[in-house]
Short mmCIF file of C-alpha atoms in Angstrom, two decimals:
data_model
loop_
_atom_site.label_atom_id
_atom_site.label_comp_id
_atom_site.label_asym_id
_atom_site.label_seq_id
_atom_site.Cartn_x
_atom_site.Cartn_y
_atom_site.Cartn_z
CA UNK A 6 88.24 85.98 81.40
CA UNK A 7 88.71 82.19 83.64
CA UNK A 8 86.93 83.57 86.83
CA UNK A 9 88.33 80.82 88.58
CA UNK A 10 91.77 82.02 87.81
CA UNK A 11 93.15 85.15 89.13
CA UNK A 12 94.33 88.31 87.05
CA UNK A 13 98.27 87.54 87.09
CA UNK A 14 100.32 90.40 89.04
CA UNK A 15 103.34 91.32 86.74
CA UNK A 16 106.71 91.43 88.54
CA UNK A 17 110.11 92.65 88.35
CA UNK A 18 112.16 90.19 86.11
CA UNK A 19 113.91 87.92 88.86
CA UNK A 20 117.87 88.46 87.12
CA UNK A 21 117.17 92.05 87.18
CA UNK A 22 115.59 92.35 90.47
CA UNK A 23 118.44 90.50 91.90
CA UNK A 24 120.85 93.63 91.33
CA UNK A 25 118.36 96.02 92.73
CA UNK A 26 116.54 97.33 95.93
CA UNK A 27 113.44 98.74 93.55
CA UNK A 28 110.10 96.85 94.71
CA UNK A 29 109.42 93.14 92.89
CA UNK A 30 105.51 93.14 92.76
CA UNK A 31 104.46 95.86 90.43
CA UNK A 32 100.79 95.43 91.49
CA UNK A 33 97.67 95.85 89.78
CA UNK A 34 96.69 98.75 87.56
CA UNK A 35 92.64 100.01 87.49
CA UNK A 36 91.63 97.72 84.54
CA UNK A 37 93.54 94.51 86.02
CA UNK A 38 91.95 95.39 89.36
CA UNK A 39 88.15 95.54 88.36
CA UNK A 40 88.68 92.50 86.45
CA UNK A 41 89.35 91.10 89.57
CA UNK A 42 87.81 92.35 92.21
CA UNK A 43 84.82 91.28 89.75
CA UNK A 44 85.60 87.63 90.53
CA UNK A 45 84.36 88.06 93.96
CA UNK A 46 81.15 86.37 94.56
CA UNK A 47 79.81 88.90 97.26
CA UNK A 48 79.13 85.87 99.64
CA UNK A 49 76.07 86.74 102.48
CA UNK A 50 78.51 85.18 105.06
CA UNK A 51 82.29 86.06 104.10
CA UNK A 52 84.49 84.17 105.80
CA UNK A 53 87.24 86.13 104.49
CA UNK A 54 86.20 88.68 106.85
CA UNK A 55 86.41 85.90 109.48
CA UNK A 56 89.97 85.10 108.72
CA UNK A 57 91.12 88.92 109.06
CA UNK A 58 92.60 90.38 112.14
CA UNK A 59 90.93 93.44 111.93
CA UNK A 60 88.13 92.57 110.05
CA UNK A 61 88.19 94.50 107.36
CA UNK A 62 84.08 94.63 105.19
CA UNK A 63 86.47 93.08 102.83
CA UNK A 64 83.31 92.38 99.92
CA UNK A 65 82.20 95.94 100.92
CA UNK A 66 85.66 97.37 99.30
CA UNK A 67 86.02 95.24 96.30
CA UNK A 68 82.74 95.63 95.23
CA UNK A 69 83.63 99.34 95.11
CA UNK A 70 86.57 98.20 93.54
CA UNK A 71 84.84 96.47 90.72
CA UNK A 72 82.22 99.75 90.16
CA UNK A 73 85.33 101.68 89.68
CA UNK A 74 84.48 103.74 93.14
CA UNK A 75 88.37 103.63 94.26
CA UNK A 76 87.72 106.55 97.00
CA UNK A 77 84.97 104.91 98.39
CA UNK A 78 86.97 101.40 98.95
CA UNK A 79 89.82 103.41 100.41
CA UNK A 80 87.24 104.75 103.44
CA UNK A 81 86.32 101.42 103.76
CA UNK A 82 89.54 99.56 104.50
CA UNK A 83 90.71 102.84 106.42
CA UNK A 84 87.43 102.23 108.96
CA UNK A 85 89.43 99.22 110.24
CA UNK A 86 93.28 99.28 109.03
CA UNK A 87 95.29 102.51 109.37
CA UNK A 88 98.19 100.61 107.13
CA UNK A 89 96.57 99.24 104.12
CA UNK A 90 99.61 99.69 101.32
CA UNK A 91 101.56 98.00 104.03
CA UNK A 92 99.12 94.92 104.72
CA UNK A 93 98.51 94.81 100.78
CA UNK A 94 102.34 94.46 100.96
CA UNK A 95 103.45 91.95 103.67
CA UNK A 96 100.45 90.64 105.34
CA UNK A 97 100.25 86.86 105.02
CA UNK A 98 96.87 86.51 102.86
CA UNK A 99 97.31 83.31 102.15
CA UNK A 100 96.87 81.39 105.32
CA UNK A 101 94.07 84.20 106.88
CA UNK A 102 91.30 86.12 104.22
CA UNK A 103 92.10 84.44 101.32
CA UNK A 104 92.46 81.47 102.75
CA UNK A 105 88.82 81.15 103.82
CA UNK A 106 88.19 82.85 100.02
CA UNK A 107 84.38 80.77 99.24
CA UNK A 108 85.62 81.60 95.45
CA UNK A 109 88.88 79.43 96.61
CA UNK A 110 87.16 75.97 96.58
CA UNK A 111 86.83 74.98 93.10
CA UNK A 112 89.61 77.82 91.75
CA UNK A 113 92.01 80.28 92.69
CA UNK A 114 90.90 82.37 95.99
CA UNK A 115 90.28 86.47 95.19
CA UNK A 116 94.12 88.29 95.51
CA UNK A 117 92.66 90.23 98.42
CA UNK A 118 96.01 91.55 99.20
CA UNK A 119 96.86 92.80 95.91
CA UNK A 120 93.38 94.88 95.61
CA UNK A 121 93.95 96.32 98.96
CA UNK A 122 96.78 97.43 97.75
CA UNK A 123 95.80 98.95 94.39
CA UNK A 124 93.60 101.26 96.80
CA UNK A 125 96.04 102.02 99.00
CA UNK A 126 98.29 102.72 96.60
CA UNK A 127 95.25 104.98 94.20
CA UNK A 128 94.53 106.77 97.15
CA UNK A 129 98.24 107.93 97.94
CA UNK A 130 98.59 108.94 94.17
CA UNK A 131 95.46 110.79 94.56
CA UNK A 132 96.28 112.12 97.95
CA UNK A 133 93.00 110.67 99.63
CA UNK A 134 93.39 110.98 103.02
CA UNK A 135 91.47 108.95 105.37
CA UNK A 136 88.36 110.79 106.78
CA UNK A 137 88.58 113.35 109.61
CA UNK A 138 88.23 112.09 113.34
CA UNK A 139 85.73 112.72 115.78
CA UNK A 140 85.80 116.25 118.13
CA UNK A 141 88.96 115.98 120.81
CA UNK A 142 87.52 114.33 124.32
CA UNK A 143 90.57 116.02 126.14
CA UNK A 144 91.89 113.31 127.42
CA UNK A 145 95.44 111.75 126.89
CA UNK A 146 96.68 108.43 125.85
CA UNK A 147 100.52 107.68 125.19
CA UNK A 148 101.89 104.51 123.27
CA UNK A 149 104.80 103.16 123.59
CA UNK A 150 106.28 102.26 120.04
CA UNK A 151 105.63 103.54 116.47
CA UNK A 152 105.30 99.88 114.79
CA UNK A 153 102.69 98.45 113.17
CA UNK A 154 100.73 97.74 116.65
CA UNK A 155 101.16 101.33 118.44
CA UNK A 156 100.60 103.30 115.32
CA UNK A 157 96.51 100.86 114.83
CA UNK A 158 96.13 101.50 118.33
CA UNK A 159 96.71 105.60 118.49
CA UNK A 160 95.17 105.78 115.30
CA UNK A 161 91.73 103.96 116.28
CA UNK A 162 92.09 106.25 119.78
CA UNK A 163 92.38 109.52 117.70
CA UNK A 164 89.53 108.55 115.67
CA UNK A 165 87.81 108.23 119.18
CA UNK A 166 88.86 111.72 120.12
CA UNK A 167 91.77 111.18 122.16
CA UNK A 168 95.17 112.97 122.40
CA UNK A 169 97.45 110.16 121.23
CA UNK A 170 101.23 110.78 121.65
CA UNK A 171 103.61 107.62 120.12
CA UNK A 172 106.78 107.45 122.06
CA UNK A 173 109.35 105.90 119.37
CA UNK A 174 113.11 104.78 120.73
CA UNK A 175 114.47 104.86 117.17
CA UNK A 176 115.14 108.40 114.93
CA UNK A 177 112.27 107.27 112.47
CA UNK A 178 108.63 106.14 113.01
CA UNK A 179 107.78 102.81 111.72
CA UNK A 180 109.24 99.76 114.06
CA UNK A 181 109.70 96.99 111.69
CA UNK A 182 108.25 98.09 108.96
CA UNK A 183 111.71 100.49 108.60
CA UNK A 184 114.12 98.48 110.16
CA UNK A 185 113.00 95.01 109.59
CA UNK A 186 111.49 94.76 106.09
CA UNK A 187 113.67 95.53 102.88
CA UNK A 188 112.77 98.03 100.38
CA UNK A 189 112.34 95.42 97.64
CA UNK A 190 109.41 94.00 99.50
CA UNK A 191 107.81 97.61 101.10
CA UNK A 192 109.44 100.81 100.30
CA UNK A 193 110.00 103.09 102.90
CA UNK A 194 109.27 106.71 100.75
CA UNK A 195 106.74 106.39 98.74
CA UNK A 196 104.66 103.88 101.61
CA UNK A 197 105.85 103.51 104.98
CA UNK A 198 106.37 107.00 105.49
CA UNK A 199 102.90 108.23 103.47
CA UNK A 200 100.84 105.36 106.08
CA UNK A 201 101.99 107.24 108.87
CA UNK A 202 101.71 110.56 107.76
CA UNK A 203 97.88 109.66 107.47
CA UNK A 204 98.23 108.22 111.07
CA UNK A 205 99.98 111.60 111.94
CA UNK A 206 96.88 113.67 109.41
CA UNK A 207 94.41 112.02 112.55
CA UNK A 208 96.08 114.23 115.50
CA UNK A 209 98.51 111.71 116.43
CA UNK A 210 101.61 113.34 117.65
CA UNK A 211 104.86 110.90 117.39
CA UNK A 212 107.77 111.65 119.66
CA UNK A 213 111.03 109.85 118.61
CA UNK A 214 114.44 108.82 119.91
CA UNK A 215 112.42 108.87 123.37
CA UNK A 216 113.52 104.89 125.02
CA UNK A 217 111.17 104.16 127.87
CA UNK A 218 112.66 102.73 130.53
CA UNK A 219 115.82 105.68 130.29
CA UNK A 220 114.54 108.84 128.27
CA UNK A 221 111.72 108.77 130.75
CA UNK A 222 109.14 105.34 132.78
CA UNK A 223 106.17 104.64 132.23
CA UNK A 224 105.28 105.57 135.74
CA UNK A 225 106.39 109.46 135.22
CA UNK A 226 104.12 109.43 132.20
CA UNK A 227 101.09 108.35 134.09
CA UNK A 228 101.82 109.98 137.26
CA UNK A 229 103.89 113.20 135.99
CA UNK A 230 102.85 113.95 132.67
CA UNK A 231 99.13 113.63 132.72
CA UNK A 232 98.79 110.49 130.19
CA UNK A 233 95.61 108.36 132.05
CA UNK A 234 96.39 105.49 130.24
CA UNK A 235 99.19 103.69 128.47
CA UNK A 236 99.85 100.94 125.28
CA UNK A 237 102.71 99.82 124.88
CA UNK A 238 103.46 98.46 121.44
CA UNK A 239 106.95 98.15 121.65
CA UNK A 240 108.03 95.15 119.64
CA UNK A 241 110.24 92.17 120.61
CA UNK A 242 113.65 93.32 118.84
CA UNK A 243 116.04 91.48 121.16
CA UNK A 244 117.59 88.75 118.84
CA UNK A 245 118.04 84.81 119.61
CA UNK A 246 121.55 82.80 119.24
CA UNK A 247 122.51 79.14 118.70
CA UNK A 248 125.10 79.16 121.42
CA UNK A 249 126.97 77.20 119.19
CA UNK A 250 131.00 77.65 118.87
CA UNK A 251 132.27 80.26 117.08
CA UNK A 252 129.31 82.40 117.13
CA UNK A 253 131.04 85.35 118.60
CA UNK A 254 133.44 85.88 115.53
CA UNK A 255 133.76 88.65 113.43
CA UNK A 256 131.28 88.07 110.34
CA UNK A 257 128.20 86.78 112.46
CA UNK A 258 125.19 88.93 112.36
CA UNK A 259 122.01 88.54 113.99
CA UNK A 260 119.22 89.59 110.79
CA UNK A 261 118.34 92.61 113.26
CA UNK A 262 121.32 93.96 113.00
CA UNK A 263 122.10 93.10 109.08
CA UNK A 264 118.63 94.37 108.05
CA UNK A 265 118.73 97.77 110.41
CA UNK A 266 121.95 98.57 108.87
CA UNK A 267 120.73 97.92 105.43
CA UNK A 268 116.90 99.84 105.70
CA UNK A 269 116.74 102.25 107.91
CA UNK A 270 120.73 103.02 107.57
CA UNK A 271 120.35 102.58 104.08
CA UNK A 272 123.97 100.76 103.89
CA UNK A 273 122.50 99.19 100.45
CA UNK A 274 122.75 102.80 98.72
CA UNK A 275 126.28 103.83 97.74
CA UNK A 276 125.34 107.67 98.80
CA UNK A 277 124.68 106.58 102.33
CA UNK A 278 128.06 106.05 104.58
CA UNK A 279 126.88 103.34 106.35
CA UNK A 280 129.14 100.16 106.97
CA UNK A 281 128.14 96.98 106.42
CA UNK A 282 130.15 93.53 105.80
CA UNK A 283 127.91 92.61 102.52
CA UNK A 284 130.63 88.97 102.56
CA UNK A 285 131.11 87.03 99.58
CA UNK A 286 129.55 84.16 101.20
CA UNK A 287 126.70 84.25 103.37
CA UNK A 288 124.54 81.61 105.22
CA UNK A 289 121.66 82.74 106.74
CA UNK A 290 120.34 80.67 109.38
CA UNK A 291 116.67 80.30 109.84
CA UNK A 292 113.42 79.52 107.56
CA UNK A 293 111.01 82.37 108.44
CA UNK A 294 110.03 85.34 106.64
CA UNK A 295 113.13 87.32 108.52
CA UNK A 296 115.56 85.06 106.97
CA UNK A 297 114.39 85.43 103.43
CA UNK A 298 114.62 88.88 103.75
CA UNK A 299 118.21 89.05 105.30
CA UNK A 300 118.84 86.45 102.36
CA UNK A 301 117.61 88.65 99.42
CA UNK A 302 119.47 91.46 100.77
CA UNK A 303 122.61 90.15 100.81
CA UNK A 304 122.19 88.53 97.36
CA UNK A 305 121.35 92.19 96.80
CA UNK A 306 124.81 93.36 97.79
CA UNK A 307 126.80 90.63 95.51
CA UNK A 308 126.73 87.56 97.86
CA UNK A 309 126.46 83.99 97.25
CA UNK A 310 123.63 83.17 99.78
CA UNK A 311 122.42 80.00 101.42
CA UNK A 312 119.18 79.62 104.01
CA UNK A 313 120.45 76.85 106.44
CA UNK A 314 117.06 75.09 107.96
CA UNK A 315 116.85 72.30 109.72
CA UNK A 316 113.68 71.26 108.59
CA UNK A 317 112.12 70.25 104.76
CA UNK A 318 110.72 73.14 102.70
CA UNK A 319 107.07 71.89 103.69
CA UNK A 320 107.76 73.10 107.08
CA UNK A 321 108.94 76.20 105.98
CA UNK A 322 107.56 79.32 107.97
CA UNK A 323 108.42 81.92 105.39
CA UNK A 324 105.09 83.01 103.26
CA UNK A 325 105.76 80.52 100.06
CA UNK A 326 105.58 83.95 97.37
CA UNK A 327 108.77 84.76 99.51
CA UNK A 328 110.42 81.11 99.25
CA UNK A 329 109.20 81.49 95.71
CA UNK A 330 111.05 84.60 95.11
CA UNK A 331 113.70 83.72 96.99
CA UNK A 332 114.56 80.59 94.33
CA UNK A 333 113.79 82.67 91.45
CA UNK A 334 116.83 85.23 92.59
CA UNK A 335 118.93 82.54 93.20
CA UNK A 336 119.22 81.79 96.92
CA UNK A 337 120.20 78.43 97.70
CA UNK A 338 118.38 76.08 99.88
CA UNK A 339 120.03 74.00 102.16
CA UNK A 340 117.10 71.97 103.62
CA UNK A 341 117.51 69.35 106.79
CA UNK A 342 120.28 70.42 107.99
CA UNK A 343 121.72 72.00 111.04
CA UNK A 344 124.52 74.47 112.14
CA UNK A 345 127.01 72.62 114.58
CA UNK A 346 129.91 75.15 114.75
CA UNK A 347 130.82 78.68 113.00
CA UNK A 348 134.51 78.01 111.57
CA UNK A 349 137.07 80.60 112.60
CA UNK A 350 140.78 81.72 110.93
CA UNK A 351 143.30 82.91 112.84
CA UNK A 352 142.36 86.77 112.61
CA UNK A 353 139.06 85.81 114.28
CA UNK A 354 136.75 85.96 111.03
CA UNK A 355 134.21 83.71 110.00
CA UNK A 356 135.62 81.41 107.52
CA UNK A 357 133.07 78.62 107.25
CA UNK A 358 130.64 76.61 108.83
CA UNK A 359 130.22 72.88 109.86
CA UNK A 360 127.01 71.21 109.80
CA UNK A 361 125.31 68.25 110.12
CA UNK A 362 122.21 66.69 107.94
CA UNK A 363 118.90 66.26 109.68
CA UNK A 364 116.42 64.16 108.92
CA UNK A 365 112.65 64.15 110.05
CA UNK A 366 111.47 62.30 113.42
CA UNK A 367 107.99 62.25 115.55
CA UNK A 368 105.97 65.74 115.33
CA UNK A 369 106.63 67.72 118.58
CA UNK A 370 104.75 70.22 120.37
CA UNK A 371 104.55 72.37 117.85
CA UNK A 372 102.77 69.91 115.61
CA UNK A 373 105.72 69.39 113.01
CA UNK A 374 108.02 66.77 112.68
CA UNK A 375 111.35 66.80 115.24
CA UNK A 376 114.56 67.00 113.02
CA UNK A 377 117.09 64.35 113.85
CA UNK A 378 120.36 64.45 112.83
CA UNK A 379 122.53 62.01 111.33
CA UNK A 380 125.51 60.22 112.50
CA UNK A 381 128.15 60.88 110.45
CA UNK A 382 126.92 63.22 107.80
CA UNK A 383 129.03 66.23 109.16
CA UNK A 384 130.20 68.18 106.34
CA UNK A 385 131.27 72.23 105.83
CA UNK A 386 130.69 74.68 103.99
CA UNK A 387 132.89 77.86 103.37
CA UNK A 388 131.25 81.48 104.04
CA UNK A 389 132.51 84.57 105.39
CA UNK A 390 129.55 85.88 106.46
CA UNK A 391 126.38 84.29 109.22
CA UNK A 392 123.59 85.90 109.82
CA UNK A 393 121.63 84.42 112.81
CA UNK A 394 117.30 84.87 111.70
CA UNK A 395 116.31 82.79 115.08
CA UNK A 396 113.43 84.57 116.05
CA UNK A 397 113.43 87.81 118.89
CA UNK A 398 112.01 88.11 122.20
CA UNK A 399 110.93 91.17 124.33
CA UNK A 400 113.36 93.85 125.56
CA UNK A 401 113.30 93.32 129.16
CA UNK A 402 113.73 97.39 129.45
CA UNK A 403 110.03 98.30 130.06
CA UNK A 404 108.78 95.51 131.85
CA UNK A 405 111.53 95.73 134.81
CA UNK A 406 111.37 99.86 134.90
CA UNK A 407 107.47 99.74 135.42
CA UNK A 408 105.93 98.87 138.85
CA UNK A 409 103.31 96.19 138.91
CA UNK A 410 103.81 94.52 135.29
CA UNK A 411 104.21 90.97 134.96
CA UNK A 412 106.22 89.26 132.14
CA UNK A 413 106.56 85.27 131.66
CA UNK A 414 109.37 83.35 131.50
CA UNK A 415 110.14 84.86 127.56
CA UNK A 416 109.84 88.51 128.77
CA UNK A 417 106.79 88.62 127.42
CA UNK A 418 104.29 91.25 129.21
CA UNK A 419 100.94 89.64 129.98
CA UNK A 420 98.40 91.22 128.63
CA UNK A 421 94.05 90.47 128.50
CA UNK A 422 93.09 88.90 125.22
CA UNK A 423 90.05 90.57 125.18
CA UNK A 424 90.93 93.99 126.44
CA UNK A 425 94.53 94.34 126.48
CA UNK A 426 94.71 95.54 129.71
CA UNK A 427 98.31 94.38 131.57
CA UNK A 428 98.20 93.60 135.32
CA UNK A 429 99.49 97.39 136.07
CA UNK A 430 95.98 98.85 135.86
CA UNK A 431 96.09 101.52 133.08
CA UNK A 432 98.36 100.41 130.97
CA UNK A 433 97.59 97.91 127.83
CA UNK A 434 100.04 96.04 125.72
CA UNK A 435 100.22 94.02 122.37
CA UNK A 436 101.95 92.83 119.62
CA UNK A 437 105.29 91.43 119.62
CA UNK A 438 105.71 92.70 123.15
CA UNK A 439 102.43 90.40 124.11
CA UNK A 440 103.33 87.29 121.91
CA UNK A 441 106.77 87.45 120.70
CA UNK A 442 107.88 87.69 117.41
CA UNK A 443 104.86 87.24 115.14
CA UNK A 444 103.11 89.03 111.85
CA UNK A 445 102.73 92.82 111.21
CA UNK A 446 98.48 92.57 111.02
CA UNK A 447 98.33 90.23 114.04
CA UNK A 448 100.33 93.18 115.67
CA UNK A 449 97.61 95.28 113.75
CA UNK A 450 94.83 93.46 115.37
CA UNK A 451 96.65 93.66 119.06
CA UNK A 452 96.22 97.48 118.44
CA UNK A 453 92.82 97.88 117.59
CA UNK A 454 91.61 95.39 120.70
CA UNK A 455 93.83 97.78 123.00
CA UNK A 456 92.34 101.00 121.62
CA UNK A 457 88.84 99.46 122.30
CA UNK A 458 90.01 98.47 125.81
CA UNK A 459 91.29 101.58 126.57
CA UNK A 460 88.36 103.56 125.33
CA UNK A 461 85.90 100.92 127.30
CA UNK A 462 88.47 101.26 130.18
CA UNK A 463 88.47 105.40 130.59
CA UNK A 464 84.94 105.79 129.41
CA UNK A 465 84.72 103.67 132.86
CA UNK A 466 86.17 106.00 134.92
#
């Protein structure tokens, strides 16, 4: 075995996964994961550990790995991540642990992702359960949204002892990773559903279609219903437009809508009666991980896609194994260039788009290079189908129903770094609602600083 090379992952074929929903990455089986978990060095200063959000004794669980001790590396990971068949799944590896990877230097970095996924996955199969919490304190906690960020944070707080109850606005636990991520990339059955269970196996008691802000305020749970302190985790779901013309037509889509409809609605299985325009012809608009996944679904159901970005495929925010896959299924890439105007026919449908090509200027605040268009290099393309992957922002919902909370000018709630703590004393926030739209373990690692604040905070009291 090349040590510096990694133990290849074998994958669904890409012209049969095209024409399916089943899951690409077929991960690792025991053999294929000692072999390399064994190509970790064991470094006395991991900076893959460094690079994690919720710094994970990553060494610590492959070296159990590589001994065969599968149980053992599952209680490991589980001390810090209550999702680890989800982060083995979508987390982006590449630019945080296995990006600082020692063994990455002079070859390929360890597939960290892929092993914590093998004992994820081993320990489901197995049904290994993660280890029991400590005795009950008494004392109550709610959180406000069953995503990736509420369900770390009342999963560290039961672990501390505390009565943890998840207020969730949708019918199904799970935020994005129900509505938001397809089944081809994290399936909803067999892992979504068996994470939270374990979440749920900790005392955690998860409340749904409950919407904060109407079902019942934040303020009545603190002052009514006994809860002495609050986190809200509840996402940023409210979607971004263009404001270009045409973008109210029939056929436009933001990727919220297109992918809620098509996972948690389960539109893309023909014994579900969910609606959904699939379209012929679909552009998706955007370059981020959101937009490849609204773009392999609707290749899914029978469409010719494009992803229209404005900027080159090195400035791509999508992880690149999702660009990669992406190609392989046959999306098409339509690189600098820009959305001017969403045609429209008579009957008010989409029936095309006009665009311009971009090309790259001076970096801008963000550090990449401004996109400029190009005079005269209009041209259109014909669709029947847009779906809009800009980005979300906060529902303004729970910020302007709770007294003393302060948002910034993106409705995001304000929130301690270090603690979590809002300016409404009490009450904690993170994730998406904190930061806007970002990554499910940075979410993750929003949780597990809240449930440390919050344990600091009523240990305090």
């Amino acid at each position: 075995m090349d040590v510096l090379k990694r133990v290849p992952v074998k994958e669904q074929d890409p012209k049969v996964r095209a024409g399916n929903f089943d899951e690409v990455c077929l991960g690792y089986d025991l053999e294929e994961a000692k072999d390399e978990a064994s190509r970790c060095i064991q470094c006395k200063n991991p900076k893959c550990v460094d690079g994690c959000p919720v710094a994970i004794d990553i060494p610590g669980f492959i070296r159990e790995v590589e001994q065969g001790n599968i149980e053992e590396a599952f209680h490991i990971i589980n001390k810090y991540s209550a999702l680890p068949a989800v982060c083995g799944r979508v987390c982006p590896q590449e630019i945080q642990c296995e990006a600082r990877c020692i063994r990455g230097i002079k070859g390929e970095p360890i597939s960290i992702g892929k092993l914590e996924r093998f004992v994820a996955d081993w320990a489901r199969e197995n049904k290994i359960k993660p280890e029991a919490p400590m005795e009950k304190n008494g004392r109550k906690v709610a959180v406000i949204g069953a995503g990736p960020a509420g369900l770390t944070c009342a999963g560290d707080l039961a672990k501390m002892g505390y009565d943890v109850t998840i207020f969730e606005a949708l019918h199904e636990p799970g935020g994005v990773l129900v509505y938001g991520i397809p089944e081809f990339r994290l399936p909803k059955d067999s892992v979504v559903k068996a994470e939270i269970d374990n979440v749920k196996s900790l005392g955690v008691k998860i409340e749904t279609n409950v919407i904060i802000g109407k079902s019942i305020t934040i303020d009545e749970l603190m002052e009514e219903e006994g809860f002495e302190a609050v986190f809200i985790g509840s996402g940023a779901g409210l979607p971004k437009f263009m404001g270009i013309p045409g973008e109210n037509a029939n056929g436009v889509f933001s990727a919220n809508e297109y992918l809620t409809r098509s996972n948690l609605m389960k539109a893309f299985d023909e014994n579900y009666d969910t609606p959904i325009i699939a379209g012929k012809k679909v552009a998706v608009v955007g370059g981020g991980n959101v937009a490849m996944d609204a773009a392999r679904t609707a290749l899914r159901l029978g469409a010719k896609v494009y992803i229209i970005y404005r900027r080159s495929e090195a400035e791509l925010p999508a992880r690149v194994e999702e660009v990669h896959h992406a190609k392989e299924e046959g999306v098409i890439f339509k690189l600098l260039t820009n959305p001017k105007e969403i045609l429209v026919d008579e009957n008010g449908w989409v029936s095309g788009m006009r665009c311009v090509e971009m090309e790259l200027g001076e970096p801008d605040e963000s550090g990449r290079r401004r996109p400029v268009e190009k005079e005269g290099s209009d041209f259109n393309i014909e669709l029947d189908t847009v779906i809009m992957a800009l980005g979300t922002s906060p529902n303004p919902l729970i910020s302007s129903t709770t007294k003393g909370l302060k948002t910034n000018n993106h409705r995001c709630i304000y929130a301690d770094k270090e603690t979590g703590m809002t300016s409404r004393e009490g009450v904690f926030a993170g994730g998406d609602a904190v930061t806007g739209a970002a990554t499910v373990i940075l979410a993750m690692g929003a949780g597990k600083t809240a449930a440390k604040g919050i344990d600091d905070y009523l240990r305090s009291k």
